[in-house]
JSON list of C-alpha atoms in Angstrom, two decimals:
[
{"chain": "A", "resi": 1, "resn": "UNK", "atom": "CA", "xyz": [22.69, -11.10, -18.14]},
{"chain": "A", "resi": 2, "resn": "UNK", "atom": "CA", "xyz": [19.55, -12.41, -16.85]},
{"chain": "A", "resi": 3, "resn": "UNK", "atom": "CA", "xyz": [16.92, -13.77, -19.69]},
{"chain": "A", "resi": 4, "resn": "UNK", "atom": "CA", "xyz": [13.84, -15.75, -19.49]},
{"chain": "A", "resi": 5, "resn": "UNK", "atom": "CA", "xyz": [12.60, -17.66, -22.34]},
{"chain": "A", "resi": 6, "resn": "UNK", "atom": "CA", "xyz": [8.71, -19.28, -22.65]},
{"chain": "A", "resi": 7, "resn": "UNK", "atom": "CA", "xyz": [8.95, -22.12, -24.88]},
{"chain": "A", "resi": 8, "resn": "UNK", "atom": "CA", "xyz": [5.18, -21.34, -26.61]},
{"chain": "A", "resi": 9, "resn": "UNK", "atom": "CA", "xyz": [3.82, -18.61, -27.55]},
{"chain": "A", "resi": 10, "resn": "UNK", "atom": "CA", "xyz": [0.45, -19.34, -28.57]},
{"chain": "A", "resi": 11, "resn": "UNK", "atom": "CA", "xyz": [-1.72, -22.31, -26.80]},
{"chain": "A", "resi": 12, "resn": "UNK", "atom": "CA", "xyz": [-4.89, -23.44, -27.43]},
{"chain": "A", "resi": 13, "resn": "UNK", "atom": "CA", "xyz": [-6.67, -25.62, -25.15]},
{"chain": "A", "resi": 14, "resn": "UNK", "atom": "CA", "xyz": [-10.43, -27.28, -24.76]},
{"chain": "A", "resi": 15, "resn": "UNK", "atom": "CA", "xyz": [-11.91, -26.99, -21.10]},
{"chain": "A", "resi": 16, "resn": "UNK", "atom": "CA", "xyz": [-10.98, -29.82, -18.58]},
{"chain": "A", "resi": 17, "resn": "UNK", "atom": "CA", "xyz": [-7.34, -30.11, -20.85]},
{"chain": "A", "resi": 18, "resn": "UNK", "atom": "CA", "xyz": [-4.16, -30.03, -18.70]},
{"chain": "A", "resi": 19, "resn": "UNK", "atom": "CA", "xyz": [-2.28, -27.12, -18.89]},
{"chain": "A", "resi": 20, "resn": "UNK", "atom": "CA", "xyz": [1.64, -26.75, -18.82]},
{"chain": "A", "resi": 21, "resn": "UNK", "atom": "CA", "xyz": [3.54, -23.93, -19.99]},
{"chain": "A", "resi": 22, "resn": "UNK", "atom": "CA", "xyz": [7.19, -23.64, -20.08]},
{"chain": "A", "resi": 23, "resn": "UNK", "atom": "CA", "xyz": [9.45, -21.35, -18.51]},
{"chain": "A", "resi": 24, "resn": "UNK", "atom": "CA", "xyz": [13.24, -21.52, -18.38]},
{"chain": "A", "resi": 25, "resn": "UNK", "atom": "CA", "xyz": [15.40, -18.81, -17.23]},
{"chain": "A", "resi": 26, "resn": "UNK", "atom": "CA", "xyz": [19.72, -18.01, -17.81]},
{"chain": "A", "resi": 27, "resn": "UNK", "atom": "CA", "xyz": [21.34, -17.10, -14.01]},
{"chain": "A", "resi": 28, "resn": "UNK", "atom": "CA", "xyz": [23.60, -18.69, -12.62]},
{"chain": "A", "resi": 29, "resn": "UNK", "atom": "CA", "xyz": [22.67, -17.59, -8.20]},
{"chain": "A", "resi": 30, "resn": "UNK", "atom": "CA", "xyz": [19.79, -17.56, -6.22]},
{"chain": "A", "resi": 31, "resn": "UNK", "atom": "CA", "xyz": [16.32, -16.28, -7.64]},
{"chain": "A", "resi": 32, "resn": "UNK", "atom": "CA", "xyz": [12.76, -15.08, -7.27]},
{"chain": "A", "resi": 33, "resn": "UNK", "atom": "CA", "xyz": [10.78, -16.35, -9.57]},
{"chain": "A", "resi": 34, "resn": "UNK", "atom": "CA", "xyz": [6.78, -15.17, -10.48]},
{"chain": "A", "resi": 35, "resn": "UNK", "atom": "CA", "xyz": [4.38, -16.28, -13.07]},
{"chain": "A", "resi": 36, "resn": "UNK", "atom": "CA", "xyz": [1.94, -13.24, -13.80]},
{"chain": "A", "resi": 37, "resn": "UNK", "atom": "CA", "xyz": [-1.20, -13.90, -15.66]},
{"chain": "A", "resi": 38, "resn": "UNK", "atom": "CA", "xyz": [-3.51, -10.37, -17.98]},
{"chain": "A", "resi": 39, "resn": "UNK", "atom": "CA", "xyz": [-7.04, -11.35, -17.98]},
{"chain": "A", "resi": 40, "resn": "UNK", "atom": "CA", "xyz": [-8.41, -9.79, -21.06]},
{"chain": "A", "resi": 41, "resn": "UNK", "atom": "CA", "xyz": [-9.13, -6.23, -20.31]},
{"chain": "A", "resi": 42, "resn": "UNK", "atom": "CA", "xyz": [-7.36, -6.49, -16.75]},
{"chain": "A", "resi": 43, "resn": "UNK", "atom": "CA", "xyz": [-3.96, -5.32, -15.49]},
{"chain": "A", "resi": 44, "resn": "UNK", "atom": "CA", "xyz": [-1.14, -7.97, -14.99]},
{"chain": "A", "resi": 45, "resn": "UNK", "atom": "CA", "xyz": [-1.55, -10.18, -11.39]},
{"chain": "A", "resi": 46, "resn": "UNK", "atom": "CA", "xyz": [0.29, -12.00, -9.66]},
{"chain": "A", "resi": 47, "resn": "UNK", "atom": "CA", "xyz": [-0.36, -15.49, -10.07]},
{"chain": "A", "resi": 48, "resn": "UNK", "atom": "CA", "xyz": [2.34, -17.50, -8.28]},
{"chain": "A", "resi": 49, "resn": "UNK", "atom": "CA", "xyz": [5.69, -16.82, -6.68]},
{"chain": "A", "resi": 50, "resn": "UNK", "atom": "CA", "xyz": [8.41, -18.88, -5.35]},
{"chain": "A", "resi": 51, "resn": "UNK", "atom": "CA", "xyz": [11.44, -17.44, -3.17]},
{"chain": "A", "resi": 52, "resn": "UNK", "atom": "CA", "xyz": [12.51, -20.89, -1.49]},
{"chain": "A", "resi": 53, "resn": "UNK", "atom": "CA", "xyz": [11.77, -24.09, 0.38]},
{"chain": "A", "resi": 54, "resn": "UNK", "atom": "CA", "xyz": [9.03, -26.25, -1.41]},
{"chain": "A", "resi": 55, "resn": "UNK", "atom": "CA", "xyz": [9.74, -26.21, -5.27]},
{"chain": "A", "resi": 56, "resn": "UNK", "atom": "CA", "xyz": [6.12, -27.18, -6.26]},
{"chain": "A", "resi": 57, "resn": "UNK", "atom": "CA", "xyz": [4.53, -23.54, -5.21]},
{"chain": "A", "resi": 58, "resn": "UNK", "atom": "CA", "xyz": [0.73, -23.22, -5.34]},
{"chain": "A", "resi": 59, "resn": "UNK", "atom": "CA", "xyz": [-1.06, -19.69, -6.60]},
{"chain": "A", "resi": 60, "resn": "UNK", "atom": "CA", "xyz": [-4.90, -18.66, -7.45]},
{"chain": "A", "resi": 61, "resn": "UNK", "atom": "CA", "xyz": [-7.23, -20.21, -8.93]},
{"chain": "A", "resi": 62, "resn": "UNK", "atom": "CA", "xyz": [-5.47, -23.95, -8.84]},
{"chain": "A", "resi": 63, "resn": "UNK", "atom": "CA", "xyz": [-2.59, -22.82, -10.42]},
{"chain": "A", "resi": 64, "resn": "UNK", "atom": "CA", "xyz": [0.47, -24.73, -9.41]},
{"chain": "A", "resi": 65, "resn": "UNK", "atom": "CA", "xyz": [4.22, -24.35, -10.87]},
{"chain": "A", "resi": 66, "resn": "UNK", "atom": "CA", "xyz": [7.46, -26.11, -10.10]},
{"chain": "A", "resi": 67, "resn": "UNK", "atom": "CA", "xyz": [10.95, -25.06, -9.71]},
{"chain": "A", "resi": 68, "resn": "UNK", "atom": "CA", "xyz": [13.41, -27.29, -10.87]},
{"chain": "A", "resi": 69, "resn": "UNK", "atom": "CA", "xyz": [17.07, -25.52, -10.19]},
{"chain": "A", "resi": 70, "resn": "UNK", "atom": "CA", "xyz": [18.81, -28.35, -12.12]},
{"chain": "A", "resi": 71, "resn": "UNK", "atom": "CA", "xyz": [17.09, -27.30, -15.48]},
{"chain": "A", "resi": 72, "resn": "UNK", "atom": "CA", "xyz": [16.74, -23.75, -15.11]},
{"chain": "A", "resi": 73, "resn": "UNK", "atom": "CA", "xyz": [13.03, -23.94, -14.93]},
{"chain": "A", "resi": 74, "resn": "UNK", "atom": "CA", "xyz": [9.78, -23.22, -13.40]},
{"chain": "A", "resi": 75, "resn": "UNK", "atom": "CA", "xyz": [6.86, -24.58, -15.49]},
{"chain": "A", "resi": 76, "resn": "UNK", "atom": "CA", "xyz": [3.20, -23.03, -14.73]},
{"chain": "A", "resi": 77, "resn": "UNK", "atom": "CA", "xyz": [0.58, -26.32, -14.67]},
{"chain": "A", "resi": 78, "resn": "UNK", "atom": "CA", "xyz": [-2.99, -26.70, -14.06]},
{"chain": "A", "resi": 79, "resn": "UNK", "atom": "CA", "xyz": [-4.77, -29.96, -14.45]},
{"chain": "A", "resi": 80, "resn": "UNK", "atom": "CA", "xyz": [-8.21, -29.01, -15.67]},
{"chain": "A", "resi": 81, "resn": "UNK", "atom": "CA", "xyz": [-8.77, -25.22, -17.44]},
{"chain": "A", "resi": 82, "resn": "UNK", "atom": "CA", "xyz": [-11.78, -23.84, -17.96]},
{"chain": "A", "resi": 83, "resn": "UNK", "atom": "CA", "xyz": [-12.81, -21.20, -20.41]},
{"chain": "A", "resi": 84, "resn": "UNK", "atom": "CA", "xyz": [-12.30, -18.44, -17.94]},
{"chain": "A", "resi": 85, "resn": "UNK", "atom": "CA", "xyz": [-8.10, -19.13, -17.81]},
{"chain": "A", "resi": 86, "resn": "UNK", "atom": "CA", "xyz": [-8.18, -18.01, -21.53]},
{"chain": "A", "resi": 87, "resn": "UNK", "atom": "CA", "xyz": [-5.16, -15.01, -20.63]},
{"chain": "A", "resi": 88, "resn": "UNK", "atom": "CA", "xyz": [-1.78, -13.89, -21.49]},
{"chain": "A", "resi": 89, "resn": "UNK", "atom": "CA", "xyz": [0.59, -15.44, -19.05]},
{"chain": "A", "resi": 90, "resn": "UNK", "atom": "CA", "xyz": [4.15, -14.59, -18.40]},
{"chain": "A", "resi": 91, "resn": "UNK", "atom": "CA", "xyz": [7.20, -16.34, -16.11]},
{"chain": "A", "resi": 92, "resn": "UNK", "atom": "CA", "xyz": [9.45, -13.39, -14.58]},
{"chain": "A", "resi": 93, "resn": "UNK", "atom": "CA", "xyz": [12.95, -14.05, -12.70]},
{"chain": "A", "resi": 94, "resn": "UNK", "atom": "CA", "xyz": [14.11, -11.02, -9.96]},
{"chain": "A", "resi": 95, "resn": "UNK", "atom": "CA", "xyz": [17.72, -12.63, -9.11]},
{"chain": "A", "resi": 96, "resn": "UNK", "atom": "CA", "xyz": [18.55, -12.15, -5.25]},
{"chain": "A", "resi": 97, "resn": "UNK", "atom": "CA", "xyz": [21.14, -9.73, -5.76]},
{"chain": "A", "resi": 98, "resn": "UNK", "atom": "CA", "xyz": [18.84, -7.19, -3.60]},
{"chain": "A", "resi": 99, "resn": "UNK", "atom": "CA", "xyz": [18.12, -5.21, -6.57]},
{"chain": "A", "resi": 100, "resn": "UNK", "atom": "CA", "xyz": [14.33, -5.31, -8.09]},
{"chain": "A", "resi": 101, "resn": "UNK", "atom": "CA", "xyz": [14.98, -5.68, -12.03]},
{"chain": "A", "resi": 102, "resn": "UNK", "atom": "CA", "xyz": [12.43, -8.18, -12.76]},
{"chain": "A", "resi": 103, "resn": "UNK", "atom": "CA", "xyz": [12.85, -9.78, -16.27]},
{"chain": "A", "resi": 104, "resn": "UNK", "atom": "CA", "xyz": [9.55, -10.74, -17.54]},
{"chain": "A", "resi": 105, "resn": "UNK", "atom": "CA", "xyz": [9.41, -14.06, -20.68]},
{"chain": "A", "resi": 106, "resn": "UNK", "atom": "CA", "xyz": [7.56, -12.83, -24.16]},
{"chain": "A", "resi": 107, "resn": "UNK", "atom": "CA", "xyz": [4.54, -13.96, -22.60]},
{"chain": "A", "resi": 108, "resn": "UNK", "atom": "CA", "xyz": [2.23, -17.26, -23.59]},
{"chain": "A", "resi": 109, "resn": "UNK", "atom": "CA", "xyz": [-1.67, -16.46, -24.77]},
{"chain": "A", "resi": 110, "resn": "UNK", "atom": "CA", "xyz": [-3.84, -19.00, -23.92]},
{"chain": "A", "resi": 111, "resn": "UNK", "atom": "CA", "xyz": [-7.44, -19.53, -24.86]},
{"chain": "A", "resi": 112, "resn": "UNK", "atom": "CA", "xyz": [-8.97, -22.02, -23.76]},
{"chain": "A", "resi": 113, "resn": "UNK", "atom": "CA", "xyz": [-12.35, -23.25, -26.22]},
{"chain": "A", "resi": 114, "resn": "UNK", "atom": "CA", "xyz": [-15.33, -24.05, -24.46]},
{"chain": "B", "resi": 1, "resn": "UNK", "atom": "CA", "xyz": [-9.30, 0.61, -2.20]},
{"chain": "B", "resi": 2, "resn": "UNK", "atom": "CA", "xyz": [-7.71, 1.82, -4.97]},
{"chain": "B", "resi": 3, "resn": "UNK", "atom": "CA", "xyz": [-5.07, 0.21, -7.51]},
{"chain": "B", "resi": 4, "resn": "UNK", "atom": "CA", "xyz": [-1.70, 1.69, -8.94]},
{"chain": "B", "resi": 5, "resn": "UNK", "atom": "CA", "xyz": [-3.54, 4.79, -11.38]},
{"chain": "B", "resi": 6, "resn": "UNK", "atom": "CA", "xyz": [-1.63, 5.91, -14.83]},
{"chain": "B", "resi": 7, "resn": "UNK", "atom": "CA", "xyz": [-2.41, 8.88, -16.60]},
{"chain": "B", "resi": 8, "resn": "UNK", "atom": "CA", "xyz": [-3.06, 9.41, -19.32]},
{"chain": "B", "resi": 9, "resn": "UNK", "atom": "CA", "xyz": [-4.40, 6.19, -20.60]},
{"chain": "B", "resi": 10, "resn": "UNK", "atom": "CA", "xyz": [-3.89, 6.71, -24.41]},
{"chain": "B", "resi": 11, "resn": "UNK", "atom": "CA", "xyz": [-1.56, 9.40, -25.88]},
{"chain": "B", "resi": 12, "resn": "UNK", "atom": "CA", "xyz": [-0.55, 10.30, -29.99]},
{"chain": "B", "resi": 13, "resn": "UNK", "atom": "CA", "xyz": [3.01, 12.28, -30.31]},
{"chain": "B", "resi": 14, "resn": "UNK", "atom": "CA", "xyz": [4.88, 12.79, -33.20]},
{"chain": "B", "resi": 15, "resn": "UNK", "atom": "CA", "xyz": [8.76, 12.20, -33.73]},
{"chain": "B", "resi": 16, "resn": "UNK", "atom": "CA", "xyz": [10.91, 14.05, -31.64]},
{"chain": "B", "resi": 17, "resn": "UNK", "atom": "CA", "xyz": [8.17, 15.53, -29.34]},
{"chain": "B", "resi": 18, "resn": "UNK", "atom": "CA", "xyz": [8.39, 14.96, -25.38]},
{"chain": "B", "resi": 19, "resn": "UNK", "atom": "CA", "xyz": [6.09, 12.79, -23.46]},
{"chain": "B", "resi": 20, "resn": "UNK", "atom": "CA", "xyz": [5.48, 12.59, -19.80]},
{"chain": "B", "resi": 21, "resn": "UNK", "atom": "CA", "xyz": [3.46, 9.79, -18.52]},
{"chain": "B", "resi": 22, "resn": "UNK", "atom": "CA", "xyz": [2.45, 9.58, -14.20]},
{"chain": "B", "resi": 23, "resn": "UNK", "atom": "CA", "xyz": [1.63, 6.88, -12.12]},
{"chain": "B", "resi": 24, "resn": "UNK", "atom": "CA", "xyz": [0.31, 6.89, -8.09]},
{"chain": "B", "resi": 25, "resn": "UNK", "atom": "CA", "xyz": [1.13, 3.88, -6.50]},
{"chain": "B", "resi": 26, "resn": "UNK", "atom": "CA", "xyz": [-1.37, 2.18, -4.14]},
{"chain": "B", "resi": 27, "resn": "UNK", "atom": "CA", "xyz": [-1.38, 4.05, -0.74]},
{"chain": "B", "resi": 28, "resn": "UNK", "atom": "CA", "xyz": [1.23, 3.14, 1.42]},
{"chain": "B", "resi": 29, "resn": "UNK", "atom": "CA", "xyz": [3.59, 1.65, -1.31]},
{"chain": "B", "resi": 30, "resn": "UNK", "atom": "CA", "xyz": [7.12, 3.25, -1.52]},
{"chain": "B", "resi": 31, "resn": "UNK", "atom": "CA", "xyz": [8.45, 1.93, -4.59]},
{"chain": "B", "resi": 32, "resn": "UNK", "atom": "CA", "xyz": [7.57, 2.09, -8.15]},
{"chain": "B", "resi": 33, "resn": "UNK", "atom": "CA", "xyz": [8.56, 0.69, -11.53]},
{"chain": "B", "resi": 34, "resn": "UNK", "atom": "CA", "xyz": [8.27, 1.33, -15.10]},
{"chain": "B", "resi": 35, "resn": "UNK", "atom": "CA", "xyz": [8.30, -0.73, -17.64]},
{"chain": "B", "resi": 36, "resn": "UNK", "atom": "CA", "xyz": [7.77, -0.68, -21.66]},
{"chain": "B", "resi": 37, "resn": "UNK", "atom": "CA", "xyz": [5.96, -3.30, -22.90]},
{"chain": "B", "resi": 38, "resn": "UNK", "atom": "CA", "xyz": [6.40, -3.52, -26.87]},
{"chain": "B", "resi": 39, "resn": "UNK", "atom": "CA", "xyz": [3.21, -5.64, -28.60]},
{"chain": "B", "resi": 40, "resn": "UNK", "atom": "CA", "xyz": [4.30, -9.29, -28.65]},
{"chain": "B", "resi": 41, "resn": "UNK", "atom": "CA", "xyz": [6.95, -9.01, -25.97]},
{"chain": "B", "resi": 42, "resn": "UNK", "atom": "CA", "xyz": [7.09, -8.93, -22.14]},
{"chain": "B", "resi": 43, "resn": "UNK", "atom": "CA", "xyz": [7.61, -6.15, -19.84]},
{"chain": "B", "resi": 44, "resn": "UNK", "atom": "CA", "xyz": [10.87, -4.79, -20.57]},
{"chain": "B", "resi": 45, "resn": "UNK", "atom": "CA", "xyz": [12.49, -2.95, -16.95]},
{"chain": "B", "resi": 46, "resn": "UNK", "atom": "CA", "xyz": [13.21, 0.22, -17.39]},
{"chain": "B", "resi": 47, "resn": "UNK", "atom": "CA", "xyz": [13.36, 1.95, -13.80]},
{"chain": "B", "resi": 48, "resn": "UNK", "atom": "CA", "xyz": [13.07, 1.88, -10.07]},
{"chain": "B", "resi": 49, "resn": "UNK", "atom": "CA", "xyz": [12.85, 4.18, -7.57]},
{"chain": "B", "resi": 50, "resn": "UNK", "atom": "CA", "xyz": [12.32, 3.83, -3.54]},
{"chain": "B", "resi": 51, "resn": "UNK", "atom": "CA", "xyz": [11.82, 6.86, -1.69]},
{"chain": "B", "resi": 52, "resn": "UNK", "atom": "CA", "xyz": [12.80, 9.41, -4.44]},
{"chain": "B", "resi": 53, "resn": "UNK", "atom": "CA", "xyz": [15.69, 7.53, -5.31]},
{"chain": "B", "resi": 54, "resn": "UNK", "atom": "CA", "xyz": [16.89, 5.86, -8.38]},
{"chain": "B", "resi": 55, "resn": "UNK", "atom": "CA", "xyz": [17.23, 1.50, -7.34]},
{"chain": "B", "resi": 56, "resn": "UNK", "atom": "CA", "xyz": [17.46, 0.54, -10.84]},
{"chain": "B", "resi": 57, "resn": "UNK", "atom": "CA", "xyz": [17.98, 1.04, -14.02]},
{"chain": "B", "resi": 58, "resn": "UNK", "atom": "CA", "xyz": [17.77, -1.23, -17.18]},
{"chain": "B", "resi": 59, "resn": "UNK", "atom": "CA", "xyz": [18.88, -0.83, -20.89]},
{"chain": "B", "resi": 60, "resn": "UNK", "atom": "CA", "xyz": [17.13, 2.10, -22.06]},
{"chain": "B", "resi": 61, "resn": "UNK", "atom": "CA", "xyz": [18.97, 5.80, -23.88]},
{"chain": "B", "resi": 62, "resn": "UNK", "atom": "CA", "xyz": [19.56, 8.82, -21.69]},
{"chain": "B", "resi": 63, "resn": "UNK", "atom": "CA", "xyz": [16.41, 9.93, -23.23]},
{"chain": "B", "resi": 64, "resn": "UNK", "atom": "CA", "xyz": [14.56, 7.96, -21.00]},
{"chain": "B", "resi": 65, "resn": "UNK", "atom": "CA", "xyz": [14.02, 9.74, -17.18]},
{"chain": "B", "resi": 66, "resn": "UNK", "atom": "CA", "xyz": [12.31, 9.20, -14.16]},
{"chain": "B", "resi": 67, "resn": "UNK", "atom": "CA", "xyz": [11.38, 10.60, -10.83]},
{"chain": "B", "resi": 68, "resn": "UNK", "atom": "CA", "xyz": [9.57, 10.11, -7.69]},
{"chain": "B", "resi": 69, "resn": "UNK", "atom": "CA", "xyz": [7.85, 12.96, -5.21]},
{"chain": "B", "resi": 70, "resn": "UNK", "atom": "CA", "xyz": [7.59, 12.89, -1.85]},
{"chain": "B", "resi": 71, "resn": "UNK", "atom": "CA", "xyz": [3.87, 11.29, -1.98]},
{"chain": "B", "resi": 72, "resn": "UNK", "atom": "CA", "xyz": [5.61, 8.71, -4.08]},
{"chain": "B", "resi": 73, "resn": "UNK", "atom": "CA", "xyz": [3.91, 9.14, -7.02]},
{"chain": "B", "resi": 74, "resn": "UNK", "atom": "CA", "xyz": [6.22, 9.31, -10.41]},
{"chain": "B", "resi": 75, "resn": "UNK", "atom": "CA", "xyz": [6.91, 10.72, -13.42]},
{"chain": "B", "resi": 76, "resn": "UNK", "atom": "CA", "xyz": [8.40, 9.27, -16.66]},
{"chain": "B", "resi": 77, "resn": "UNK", "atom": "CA", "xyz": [9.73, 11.24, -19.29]},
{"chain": "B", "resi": 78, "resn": "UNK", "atom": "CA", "xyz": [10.67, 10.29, -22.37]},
{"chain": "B", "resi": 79, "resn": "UNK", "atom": "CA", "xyz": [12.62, 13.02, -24.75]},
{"chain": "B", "resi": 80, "resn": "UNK", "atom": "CA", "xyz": [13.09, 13.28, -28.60]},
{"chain": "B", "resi": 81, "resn": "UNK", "atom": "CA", "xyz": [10.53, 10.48, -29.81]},
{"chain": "B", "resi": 82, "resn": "UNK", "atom": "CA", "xyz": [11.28, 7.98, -31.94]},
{"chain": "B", "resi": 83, "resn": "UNK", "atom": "CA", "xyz": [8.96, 5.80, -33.82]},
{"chain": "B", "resi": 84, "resn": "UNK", "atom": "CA", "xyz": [9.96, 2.44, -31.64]},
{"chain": "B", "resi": 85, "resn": "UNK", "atom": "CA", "xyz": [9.35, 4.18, -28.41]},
{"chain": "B", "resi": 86, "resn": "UNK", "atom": "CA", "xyz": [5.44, 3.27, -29.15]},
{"chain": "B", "resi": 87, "resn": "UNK", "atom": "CA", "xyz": [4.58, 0.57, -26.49]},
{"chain": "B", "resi": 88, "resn": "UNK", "atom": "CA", "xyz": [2.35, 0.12, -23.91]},
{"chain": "B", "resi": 89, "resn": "UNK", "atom": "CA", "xyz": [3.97, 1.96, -20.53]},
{"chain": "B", "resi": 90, "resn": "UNK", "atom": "CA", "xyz": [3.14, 0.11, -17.35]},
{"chain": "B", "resi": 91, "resn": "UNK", "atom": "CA", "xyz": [3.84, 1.22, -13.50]},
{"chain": "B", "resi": 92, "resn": "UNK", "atom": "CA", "xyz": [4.25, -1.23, -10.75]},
{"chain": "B", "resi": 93, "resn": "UNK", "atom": "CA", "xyz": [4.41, -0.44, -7.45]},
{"chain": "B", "resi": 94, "resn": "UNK", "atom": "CA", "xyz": [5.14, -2.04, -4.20]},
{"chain": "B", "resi": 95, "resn": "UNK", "atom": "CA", "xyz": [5.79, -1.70, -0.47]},
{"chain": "B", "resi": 96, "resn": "UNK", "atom": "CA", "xyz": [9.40, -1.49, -0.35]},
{"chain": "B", "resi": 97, "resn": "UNK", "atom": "CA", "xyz": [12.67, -2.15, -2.16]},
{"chain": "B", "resi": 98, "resn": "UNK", "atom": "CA", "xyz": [12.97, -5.91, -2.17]},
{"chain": "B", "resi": 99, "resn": "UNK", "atom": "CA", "xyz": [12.87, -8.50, -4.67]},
{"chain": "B", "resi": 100, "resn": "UNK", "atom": "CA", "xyz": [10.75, -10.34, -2.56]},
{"chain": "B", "resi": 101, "resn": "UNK", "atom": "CA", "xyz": [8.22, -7.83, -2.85]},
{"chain": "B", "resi": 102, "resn": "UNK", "atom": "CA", "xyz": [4.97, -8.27, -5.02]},
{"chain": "B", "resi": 103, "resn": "UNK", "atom": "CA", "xyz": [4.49, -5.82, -7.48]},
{"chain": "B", "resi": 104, "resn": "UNK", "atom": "CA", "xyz": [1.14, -4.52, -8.39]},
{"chain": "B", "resi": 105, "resn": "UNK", "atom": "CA", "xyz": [0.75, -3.23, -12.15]},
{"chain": "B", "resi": 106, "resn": "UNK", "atom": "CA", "xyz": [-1.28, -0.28, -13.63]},
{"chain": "B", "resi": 107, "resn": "UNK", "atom": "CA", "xyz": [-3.75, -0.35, -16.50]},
{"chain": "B", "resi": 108, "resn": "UNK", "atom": "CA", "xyz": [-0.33, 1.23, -18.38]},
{"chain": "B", "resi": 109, "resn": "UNK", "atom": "CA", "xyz": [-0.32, 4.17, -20.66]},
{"chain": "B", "resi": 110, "resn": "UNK", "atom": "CA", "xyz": [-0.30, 3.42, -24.51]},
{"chain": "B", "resi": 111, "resn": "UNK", "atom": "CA", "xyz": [2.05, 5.91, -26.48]},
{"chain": "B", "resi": 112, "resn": "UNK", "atom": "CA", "xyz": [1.69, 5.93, -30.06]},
{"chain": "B", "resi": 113, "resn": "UNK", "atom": "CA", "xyz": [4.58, 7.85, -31.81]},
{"chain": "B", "resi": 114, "resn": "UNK", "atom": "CA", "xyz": [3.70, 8.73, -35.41]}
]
């Protein structure tokens, strides 16, 4: 069975820190992968996708995350936050089987001290 | 123009009571999802449907149910209660069945099961 695992759970952060958060996923074929991000107050987004070609995929607001099919893994990065990224964020896998069960990680919150 | 819409937005139900909880995609989108999201956790699948049709279905009892009209706006239904069904319920929707597709989320509906 598909899982998706999000190494932290909680992360705190001062503005103009780097930002990485983990993401590794279990399947074994071809996949979608997303990272979503839930403002405070505001509906899950879509913050990213990647479906194929360039790993390093870009998304709003400078987001950036790379798929790395040898370890299972798309990591969500951004190289300076500011206070306004403070969010829950969470990595999803939809596996290219042509069905659209999307597994969504526990989720990462972020806040991000100004 | 408008987002995916849930109704209601907050609900209180007792053990073994029945709950329905609706959702209107954004005009023009086919498809719609539900998903239970549990305080701490991700979304957690529970159905899809594309054009009034069942797509998908993930680990959830028989109590669980679903449907989808003809102006592709759906229903979920939840039977006999039970204290753990208490989550935040969230509908997605997008154009079509494909797991390339974006989905877009709703505020959700928060069921509290006392």
């Amino acid at each position: 069975a598909q899982s998706v695992s999000q190494h932290n759970h909680h992360v705190i952060l001062s503005e103009a820190a780097s930002l990485e958060l983990g993401c590794n996923y279990s399947y074994g074929g071809t996949v979608n992968l997303f990272w979503y991000v839930q403002y405070p107050g505001q509906h899950l987004q879509l913050l990213l996708k990647y479906f194929s070609g360039d790993p390093l995929v870009k998304g709003i607001k400078g987001f950036e995350a790379e798929f790395i099919k040898s370890k299972f893994s798309f990591n969500l990065r951004k190289p300076s936050v500011q206070w306004s990224d403070t969010a829950e964020y969470f990595c999803a896998v939809n596996a290219n089987t042509g069905g659209f069960k999307t597994i969504f990680g526990a989720g990462t919150r972020l806040f991000v001290k100004a | 123009d408008a987002g995916v819409t849930q109704s209601p937005t907050h609900l209180i139900k007792t053990r073994g009571q029945h709950v329905t909880l609706r959702c209107s995609p954004i005009s023009g989108h086919k498809s719609v999802s539900w998903y239970q999201q549990v305080l701490g956790q991700g979304p957690q699948f529970i159905f899809q449907y594309y054009e009034k049709e069942e797509r998908g279905r993930g680990n959830f009892p028989d109590r669980f149910s679903a449907r989808q009209f003809p102006n592709y706006s759906s229903e979920l239904n939840v039977n006999a209660l039970l204290l753990g069904d208490s989550a935040l319920y969230l509908c997605a929707s997008s154009l079509y069945i494909s797991s390339y597709n974006e989905q877009f989320f709703g505020p959700g509906t928060r069921l509290t099961v006392l």
